[in-house]
Amino acid sequence: MSTIVDETAAPDADTDRMREVLEYYWDQEWTDGLPVVPVTESYLRRFLDTVDRDPDEVLFTMPHLNRSLTVRTAAINAGLAGCRPEYFPVILAAWEAIAQEPHPVRGIWQSTTGTAPFLVVNGPVRTEIGLNSRGNIFGSGFRANATIGRAIRLACINVFGLHPHKLDQATQATPAKYSACIGENEEQSPWPPLHVDYGFDAADSVVTAYVIRSVMHIEARHTSVPEQLALDFADSVRRTGALIHEYTSALLVLTPEHADVFASAGWSKDDLRRYVFDHAVRSRDELAAVGKDALSHKSRWRLSAQHPDATPDTASGSAEPDTVPVLSHPTSIQVVVAGADNAGVSAVVEVFTLNPPRENPYSYAQVGARR
């Protein structure tokens, strides 16, 4: 993929010419269905000048497609997405985090499940580039959030060929396939931020990358009792529709109001994880009722014990075989604080991780750091 606008003519281009350019991009299938920003060589250079990296350096490869993303192609798609050049170090860190995540390499971005990349940004870079972490975090209105997430999606389309109805076989997909990037509201969190949990300094800027299936709205304005609130989250995490594999994983995105309910009662993030882990269980009968009481011998996906490919799940050999945990470990639950403090509304982001997960199933990279 290369830039195609004649930059000597671009400054004098009229609206008709700009429409022609946008239609050309559309005809080449270089968009996500929305208009993109034409990229000239000089505009591309403004992105590349924000990082000390070789433009031909490979950031991420999908071997089964025999296609690779370079610093240059990442920058082109950042420009197309409408990013400011100063966003590019964050996008570079996002790709370095994604490169640690095994699922895209295995083709999960092409899956019928309809997964999407999801980014959480921590540290000073949030305020430096105007990344939203307070109010409407999953919605519109903030250029950094919208275009950084979109830059990842456009590269999926333009570099890896993940077009709907072609290499992208999502059955229904998720709106996160347009863009999914939030900042953590560190200033209103009662706990250390996500990147500090990973061992970074609070002054570091870090991007964490996830593969997600959905974002579930949790309405819980009714209580200030931490156990009641935690049970609301556990019930959402353990829903049978989430159980594709033997276990599931989730990112709890708490509003400051909900985080304060837990912190005021003396709960740490680890306390919350442990409580959700202990209560995110189903009975064997409940799973049998929906045909998910066993595993596929081949894929380890959940299916009925009556299926010819069925094999017992791990809980079958436990001391309580009729009680089935849906999480493999408390670290299958991650916690961030984001959004406004104007209501008891949080979210459960359903995360797609390895089954069983790695010791550390999450992927992150520091902005501006060399690999």
One Martini backbone bead per residue (centre of mass of N, CA, C, O) as a GRO file, in nm:
protein
  371
    1MET     BB    1   0.097   0.034   0.022
    2SER     BB    2   0.033   0.373  -0.091
    3THR     BB    3   0.058   0.680  -0.171
    4ILE     BB    4  -0.174   0.891  -0.405
    5VAL     BB    5  -0.134   1.188  -0.358
    6ASP     BB    6  -0.079   1.490  -0.507
    7GLU     BB    7   0.094   1.718  -0.320
    8THR     BB    8   0.108   1.961  -0.523
    9ALA     BB    9  -0.221   1.973  -0.542
   10ALA     BB   10  -0.360   1.959  -0.261
   11PRO     BB   11  -0.372   2.265  -0.158
   12ASP     BB   12  -0.584   2.323  -0.425
   13ALA     BB   13  -0.803   2.147  -0.359
   14ASP     BB   14  -1.117   2.069  -0.413
   15THR     BB   15  -1.404   1.913  -0.328
   16ASP     BB   16  -1.417   1.733  -0.579
   17ARG     BB   17  -1.132   1.615  -0.552
   18MET     BB   18  -1.173   1.493  -0.271
   19ARG     BB   19  -1.398   1.301  -0.354
   20GLU     BB   20  -1.229   1.141  -0.552
   21VAL     BB   21  -1.026   1.039  -0.349
   22LEU     BB   22  -1.226   0.892  -0.161
   23GLU     BB   23  -1.333   0.702  -0.384
   24TYR     BB   24  -1.065   0.568  -0.438
   25TYR     BB   25  -1.030   0.442  -0.164
   26TRP     BB   26  -1.287   0.279  -0.176
   27ASP     BB   27  -1.221   0.114  -0.437
   28GLN     BB   28  -0.956  -0.011  -0.280
   29GLU     BB   29  -1.037  -0.094   0.013
   30TRP     BB   30  -0.918   0.144   0.249
   31THR     BB   31  -1.172   0.108   0.437
   32ASP     BB   32  -1.442   0.101   0.701
   33GLY     BB   33  -1.683   0.291   0.553
   34LEU     BB   34  -1.533   0.547   0.607
   35PRO     BB   35  -1.384   0.819   0.582
   36VAL     BB   36  -1.063   0.934   0.488
   37VAL     BB   37  -0.730   1.044   0.508
   38PRO     BB   38  -0.521   1.169   0.308
   39VAL     BB   39  -0.186   1.047   0.211
   40THR     BB   40   0.119   1.183   0.209
   41GLU     BB   41   0.454   1.189   0.225
   42SER     BB   42   0.473   1.438   0.413
   43TYR     BB   43   0.264   1.339   0.620
   44LEU     BB   44   0.402   1.076   0.690
   45ARG     BB   45   0.664   1.203   0.807
   46ARG     BB   46   0.532   1.320   1.065
   47PHE     BB   47   0.500   1.044   1.196
   48LEU     BB   48   0.792   0.923   1.175
   49ASP     BB   49   0.925   1.169   1.345
   50THR     BB   50   0.809   1.059   1.638
   51VAL     BB   51   1.017   0.823   1.574
   52ASP     BB   52   1.303   0.593   1.631
   53ARG     BB   53   1.245   0.432   1.335
   54ASP     BB   54   1.234   0.200   1.102
   55PRO     BB   55   1.005   0.186   0.852
   56ASP     BB   56   1.082  -0.138   0.791
   57GLU     BB   57   0.997  -0.235   1.050
   58VAL     BB   58   0.872  -0.510   1.207
   59LEU     BB   59   0.585  -0.552   1.422
   60PHE     BB   60   0.380  -0.759   1.261
   61THR     BB   61   0.279  -1.107   1.216
   62MET     BB   62   0.088  -1.325   0.983
   63PRO     BB   63   0.183  -1.623   0.876
   64HIS     BB   64  -0.084  -1.748   0.743
   65LEU     BB   65  -0.077  -1.477   0.542
   66ASN     BB   66   0.199  -1.348   0.472
   67ARG     BB   67   0.190  -1.081   0.672
   68SER     BB   68   0.315  -0.740   0.737
   69LEU     BB   69   0.390  -0.492   0.975
   70THR     BB   70   0.504  -0.168   0.962
   71VAL     BB   71   0.585   0.140   1.045
   72ARG     BB   72   0.478   0.263   0.786
   73THR     BB   73   0.194   0.124   0.770
   74ALA     BB   74   0.104   0.228   1.044
   75ALA     BB   75   0.121   0.532   0.962
   76ILE     BB   76  -0.075   0.536   0.729
   77ASN     BB   77  -0.323   0.438   0.901
   78ALA     BB   78  -0.315   0.675   1.097
   79GLY     BB   79  -0.374   0.888   0.885
   80LEU     BB   80  -0.640   0.772   0.775
   81ALA     BB   81  -0.787   0.781   1.069
   82GLY     BB   82  -0.706   1.089   1.192
   83CYS     BB   83  -0.450   1.128   1.320
   84ARG     BB   84  -0.216   1.255   1.498
   85PRO     BB   85   0.119   1.238   1.504
   86GLU     BB   86   0.140   1.225   1.831
   87TYR     BB   87  -0.001   0.930   1.840
   88PHE     BB   88   0.205   0.718   1.725
   89PRO     BB   89   0.351   0.602   1.979
   90VAL     BB   90   0.092   0.456   2.075
   91ILE     BB   91   0.051   0.276   1.827
   92LEU     BB   92   0.320   0.132   1.849
   93ALA     BB   93   0.265   0.011   2.129
   94ALA     BB   94   0.013  -0.143   2.047
   95TRP     BB   95   0.156  -0.335   1.846
   96GLU     BB   96   0.354  -0.453   2.058
   97ALA     BB   97   0.129  -0.574   2.227
   98ILE     BB   98  -0.011  -0.745   2.009
   99ALA     BB   99   0.246  -0.925   1.948
  100GLN     BB  100   0.196  -1.085   2.233
  101GLU     BB  101  -0.069  -1.182   2.116
  102PRO     BB  102  -0.175  -1.497   2.001
  103HIS     BB  103  -0.451  -1.479   1.845
  104PRO     BB  104  -0.400  -1.327   1.576
  105VAL     BB  105  -0.194  -1.539   1.471
  106ARG     BB  106  -0.441  -1.764   1.484
  107GLY     BB  107  -0.706  -1.597   1.357
  108ILE     BB  108  -0.922  -1.449   1.546
  109TRP     BB  109  -0.986  -1.195   1.363
  110GLN     BB  110  -1.144  -1.410   1.158
  111SER     BB  111  -1.367  -1.495   1.326
  112THR     BB  112  -1.699  -1.573   1.391
  113THR     BB  113  -1.706  -1.428   1.672
  114GLY     BB  114  -1.594  -1.117   1.642
  115THR     BB  115  -1.336  -0.995   1.720
  116ALA     BB  116  -1.138  -0.733   1.898
  117PRO     BB  117  -0.952  -0.474   1.951
  118PHE     BB  118  -0.822  -0.352   2.278
  119LEU     BB  119  -0.746  -0.042   2.451
  120VAL     BB  120  -0.527   0.057   2.726
  121VAL     BB  121  -0.439   0.372   2.871
  122ASN     BB  122  -0.146   0.487   3.044
  123GLY     BB  123  -0.054   0.778   3.176
  124PRO     BB  124   0.056   1.089   3.060
  125VAL     BB  125  -0.038   1.059   2.758
  126ARG     BB  126  -0.335   1.116   2.795
  127THR     BB  127  -0.306   1.432   2.836
  128GLU     BB  128  -0.119   1.501   2.593
  129ILE     BB  129  -0.357   1.384   2.371
  130GLY     BB  130  -0.662   1.366   2.481
  131LEU     BB  131  -0.751   1.114   2.637
  132ASN     BB  132  -1.029   0.947   2.728
  133SER     BB  133  -1.153   0.864   3.090
  134ARG     BB  134  -1.425   1.062   3.119
  135GLY     BB  135  -1.682   0.981   2.988
  136ASN     BB  136  -1.781   0.813   2.719
  137ILE     BB  137  -1.556   0.587   2.659
  138PHE     BB  138  -1.739   0.410   2.437
  139GLY     BB  139  -1.766   0.665   2.271
  140SER     BB  140  -1.786   0.967   2.142
  141GLY     BB  141  -1.572   1.284   2.092
  142PHE     BB  142  -1.262   1.160   2.069
  143ARG     BB  143  -0.994   1.157   1.876
  144ALA     BB  144  -0.792   0.967   2.006
  145ASN     BB  145  -0.972   0.725   2.055
  146ALA     BB  146  -1.092   0.690   1.769
  147THR     BB  147  -0.815   0.683   1.594
  148ILE     BB  148  -0.642   0.473   1.732
  149GLY     BB  149  -0.837   0.238   1.698
  150ARG     BB  150  -0.870   0.276   1.386
  151ALA     BB  151  -0.573   0.221   1.305
  152ILE     BB  152  -0.591  -0.079   1.364
  153ARG     BB  153  -0.824  -0.157   1.176
  154LEU     BB  154  -0.705  -0.053   0.905
  155ALA     BB  155  -0.462  -0.247   0.914
  156CYS     BB  156  -0.625  -0.505   0.906
  157ILE     BB  157  -0.730  -0.439   0.621
  158ASN     BB  158  -0.470  -0.328   0.451
  159VAL     BB  159  -0.250  -0.547   0.542
  160PHE     BB  160  -0.434  -0.829   0.611
  161GLY     BB  161  -0.726  -0.842   0.465
  162LEU     BB  162  -0.981  -0.784   0.680
  163HIS     BB  163  -1.253  -0.840   0.520
  164PRO     BB  164  -1.562  -0.855   0.491
  165HIS     BB  165  -1.651  -1.166   0.345
  166LYS     BB  166  -1.361  -1.273   0.373
  167LEU     BB  167  -1.124  -1.302   0.604
  168ASP     BB  168  -1.367  -1.188   0.759
  169GLN     BB  169  -1.603  -1.415   0.947
  170ALA     BB  170  -1.803  -1.260   1.096
  171THR     BB  171  -2.128  -1.292   1.194
  172GLN     BB  172  -2.161  -0.995   1.370
  173ALA     BB  173  -1.988  -0.873   1.577
  174THR     BB  174  -1.856  -0.540   1.671
  175PRO     BB  175  -1.821  -0.203   1.725
  176ALA     BB  176  -1.509  -0.239   1.797
  177LYS     BB  177  -1.418  -0.260   1.488
  178TYR     BB  178  -1.372   0.042   1.460
  179SER     BB  179  -1.324   0.116   1.783
  180ALA     BB  180  -1.091   0.055   2.083
  181CYS     BB  181  -1.023   0.320   2.318
  182ILE     BB  182  -0.889   0.376   2.646
  183GLY     BB  183  -0.867   0.540   2.951
  184GLU     BB  184  -0.753   0.568   3.263
  185ASN     BB  185  -0.891   0.693   3.574
  186GLU     BB  186  -0.651   0.766   3.786
  187GLU     BB  187  -0.749   1.023   3.949
  188GLN     BB  188  -1.025   0.842   4.058
  189SER     BB  189  -0.862   0.619   4.177
  190PRO     BB  190  -0.804   0.412   4.470
  191TRP     BB  191  -0.591   0.273   4.287
  192PRO     BB  192  -0.367   0.140   4.119
  193PRO     BB  193  -0.283   0.117   3.813
  194LEU     BB  194  -0.247  -0.112   3.573
  195HIS     BB  195   0.064  -0.071   3.508
  196VAL     BB  196   0.153  -0.117   3.803
  197ASP     BB  197   0.069  -0.414   3.817
  198TYR     BB  198   0.309  -0.475   3.589
  199GLY     BB  199   0.571  -0.282   3.704
  200PHE     BB  200   0.530   0.003   3.652
  201ASP     BB  201   0.551   0.326   3.652
  202ALA     BB  202   0.338   0.588   3.691
  203ALA     BB  203   0.512   0.768   3.471
  204ASP     BB  204   0.435   0.573   3.271
  205SER     BB  205   0.355   0.478   2.937
  206VAL     BB  206   0.080   0.248   2.859
  207VAL     BB  207  -0.019  -0.037   2.657
  208THR     BB  208  -0.309  -0.241   2.651
  209ALA     BB  209  -0.392  -0.556   2.499
  210TYR     BB  210  -0.692  -0.690   2.356
  211VAL     BB  211  -0.926  -0.953   2.309
  212ILE     BB  212  -1.266  -0.910   2.212
  213ARG     BB  213  -1.635  -0.953   2.219
  214SER     BB  214  -1.750  -0.755   2.457
  215VAL     BB  215  -1.973  -0.500   2.609
  216MET     BB  216  -2.109  -0.487   2.934
  217HIS     BB  217  -2.373  -0.356   3.094
  218ILE     BB  218  -2.375  -0.228   3.443
  219GLU     BB  219  -2.646  -0.190   3.658
  220ALA     BB  220  -2.555  -0.031   3.993
  221ARG     BB  221  -2.741   0.186   4.210
  222HIS     BB  222  -2.850   0.008   4.481
  223THR     BB  223  -2.549  -0.009   4.623
  224SER     BB  224  -2.290  -0.019   4.913
  225VAL     BB  225  -2.233  -0.327   4.892
  226PRO     BB  226  -1.973  -0.510   4.789
  227GLU     BB  227  -2.096  -0.796   4.759
  228GLN     BB  228  -2.331  -0.718   4.575
  229LEU     BB  229  -2.165  -0.595   4.346
  230ALA     BB  230  -1.981  -0.842   4.292
  231LEU     BB  231  -2.218  -1.031   4.212
  232ASP     BB  232  -2.296  -0.882   3.959
  233PHE     BB  233  -2.031  -0.942   3.813
  234ALA     BB  234  -2.027  -1.250   3.840
  235ASP     BB  235  -2.295  -1.298   3.686
  236SER     BB  236  -2.189  -1.179   3.417
  237VAL     BB  237  -1.938  -1.362   3.376
  238ARG     BB  238  -2.114  -1.654   3.411
  239ARG     BB  239  -2.252  -1.664   3.166
  240THR     BB  240  -2.325  -1.902   2.931
  241GLY     BB  241  -2.263  -1.729   2.668
  242ALA     BB  242  -1.943  -1.706   2.750
  243LEU     BB  243  -1.899  -2.029   2.714
  244ILE     BB  244  -1.681  -2.153   2.499
  245HIS     BB  245  -1.490  -2.253   2.692
  246GLU     BB  246  -1.397  -2.362   2.988
  247TYR     BB  247  -1.307  -2.063   3.005
  248THR     BB  248  -1.299  -1.728   3.116
  249SER     BB  249  -1.272  -1.364   3.069
  250ALA     BB  250  -1.214  -1.031   3.232
  251LEU     BB  251  -1.289  -0.677   3.224
  252LEU     BB  252  -1.318  -0.442   3.473
  253VAL     BB  253  -1.509  -0.138   3.433
  254LEU     BB  254  -1.493   0.106   3.664
  255THR     BB  255  -1.635   0.333   3.824
  256PRO     BB  256  -1.558   0.541   4.075
  257GLU     BB  257  -1.806   0.470   4.245
  258HIS     BB  258  -1.750   0.161   4.257
  259ALA     BB  259  -1.461   0.167   4.359
  260ASP     BB  260  -1.537   0.310   4.631
  261VAL     BB  261  -1.701   0.085   4.753
  262PHE     BB  262  -1.458  -0.102   4.790
  263ALA     BB  263  -1.239   0.083   4.920
  264SER     BB  264  -1.414   0.174   5.172
  265ALA     BB  265  -1.413  -0.149   5.262
  266GLY     BB  266  -1.098  -0.248   5.199
  267TRP     BB  267  -1.067  -0.316   4.904
  268SER     BB  268  -0.893  -0.465   4.670
  269LYS     BB  269  -0.833  -0.589   4.366
  270ASP     BB  270  -0.775  -0.875   4.474
  271ASP     BB  271  -1.038  -0.905   4.631
  272LEU     BB  272  -1.222  -0.882   4.386
  273ARG     BB  273  -1.112  -1.113   4.222
  274ARG     BB  274  -1.160  -1.338   4.432
  275TYR     BB  275  -1.466  -1.304   4.457
  276VAL     BB  276  -1.536  -1.355   4.163
  277PHE     BB  277  -1.402  -1.627   4.139
  278ASP     BB  278  -1.570  -1.774   4.368
  279HIS     BB  279  -1.867  -1.684   4.214
  280ALA     BB  280  -1.787  -1.795   3.921
  281VAL     BB  281  -2.039  -2.022   3.897
  282ARG     BB  282  -2.170  -2.347   3.803
  283SER     BB  283  -2.382  -2.581   3.757
  284ARG     BB  284  -2.418  -2.875   3.599
  285ASP     BB  285  -2.719  -2.841   3.536
  286GLU     BB  286  -2.700  -2.563   3.397
  287LEU     BB  287  -2.517  -2.662   3.167
  288ALA     BB  288  -2.698  -2.891   3.063
  289ALA     BB  289  -2.942  -2.706   2.979
  290VAL     BB  290  -2.730  -2.572   2.744
  291GLY     BB  291  -2.503  -2.778   2.645
  292LYS     BB  292  -2.221  -2.723   2.867
  293ASP     BB  293  -2.099  -3.000   3.041
  294ALA     BB  294  -1.860  -3.013   2.827
  295LEU     BB  295  -1.593  -3.119   2.607
  296SER     BB  296  -1.395  -3.103   2.347
  297HIS     BB  297  -1.145  -3.310   2.252
  298LYS     BB  298  -1.025  -3.115   2.030
  299SER     BB  299  -1.097  -2.791   2.128
  300ARG     BB  300  -1.229  -2.734   2.426
  301TRP     BB  301  -1.511  -2.684   2.381
  302ARG     BB  302  -1.827  -2.642   2.461
  303LEU     BB  303  -2.054  -2.919   2.536
  304SER     BB  304  -2.226  -3.193   2.535
  305ALA     BB  305  -2.218  -3.501   2.695
  306GLN     BB  306  -2.370  -3.635   2.430
  307HIS     BB  307  -2.140  -3.593   2.261
  308PRO     BB  308  -1.907  -3.778   2.078
  309ASP     BB  309  -1.665  -3.551   2.162
  310ALA     BB  310  -1.681  -3.583   2.460
  311THR     BB  311  -1.531  -3.442   2.759
  312PRO     BB  312  -1.435  -3.384   3.056
  313ASP     BB  313  -1.393  -3.154   3.272
  314THR     BB  314  -1.198  -3.049   3.526
  315ALA     BB  315  -1.429  -3.052   3.749
  316SER     BB  316  -1.495  -3.363   3.743
  317GLY     BB  317  -1.218  -3.421   3.935
  318SER     BB  318  -1.320  -3.283   4.175
  319ALA     BB  319  -1.458  -3.236   4.487
  320GLU     BB  320  -1.684  -3.053   4.304
  321PRO     BB  321  -1.837  -3.159   4.021
  322ASP     BB  322  -2.114  -2.970   4.046
  323THR     BB  323  -1.897  -2.734   4.046
  324VAL     BB  324  -1.831  -2.473   3.800
  325PRO     BB  325  -1.579  -2.298   3.699
  326VAL     BB  326  -1.516  -2.004   3.475
  327LEU     BB  327  -1.237  -1.966   3.611
  328SER     BB  328  -0.889  -2.032   3.647
  329HIS     BB  329  -0.821  -1.744   3.781
  330PRO     BB  330  -0.802  -1.438   3.925
  331THR     BB  331  -0.638  -1.318   3.667
  332SER     BB  332  -0.896  -1.337   3.474
  333ILE     BB  333  -0.926  -1.069   3.636
  334GLN     BB  334  -0.953  -0.734   3.550
  335VAL     BB  335  -0.879  -0.383   3.663
  336VAL     BB  336  -1.048  -0.075   3.594
  337VAL     BB  337  -1.075   0.288   3.585
  338ALA     BB  338  -1.367   0.433   3.420
  339GLY     BB  339  -1.518   0.730   3.393
  340ALA     BB  340  -1.770   0.861   3.553
  341ASP     BB  341  -1.920   0.993   3.881
  342ASN     BB  342  -2.264   0.988   3.806
  343ALA     BB  343  -2.286   0.659   3.831
  344GLY     BB  344  -2.387   0.309   3.861
  345VAL     BB  345  -2.178   0.240   3.592
  346SER     BB  346  -2.056  -0.043   3.429
  347ALA     BB  347  -1.820  -0.299   3.297
  348VAL     BB  348  -1.794  -0.597   3.091
  349VAL     BB  349  -1.515  -0.731   2.937
  350GLU     BB  350  -1.482  -0.972   2.698
  351VAL     BB  351  -1.213  -1.193   2.705
  352PHE     BB  352  -0.969  -1.336   2.489
  353THR     BB  353  -0.806  -1.629   2.589
  354LEU     BB  354  -0.631  -1.868   2.676
  355ASN     BB  355  -0.689  -2.241   2.679
  356PRO     BB  356  -0.524  -2.213   2.898
  357PRO     BB  357  -0.377  -1.973   3.043
  358ARG     BB  358  -0.137  -1.792   3.101
  359GLU     BB  359   0.025  -1.657   3.352
  360ASN     BB  360   0.031  -1.398   3.143
  361PRO     BB  361  -0.244  -1.295   2.937
  362TYR     BB  362  -0.116  -1.005   2.901
  363SER     BB  363  -0.062  -0.710   2.685
  364TYR     BB  364   0.228  -0.487   2.680
  365ALA     BB  365   0.350  -0.136   2.627
  366GLN     BB  366   0.580   0.112   2.609
  367VAL     BB  367   0.597   0.434   2.546
  368GLY     BB  368   0.906   0.479   2.369
  369ALA     BB  369   1.007   0.195   2.381
  370ARG     BB  370   1.225  -0.054   2.332
  371ARG     BB  371   1.238  -0.396   2.256
   0.00000   0.00000   0.00000
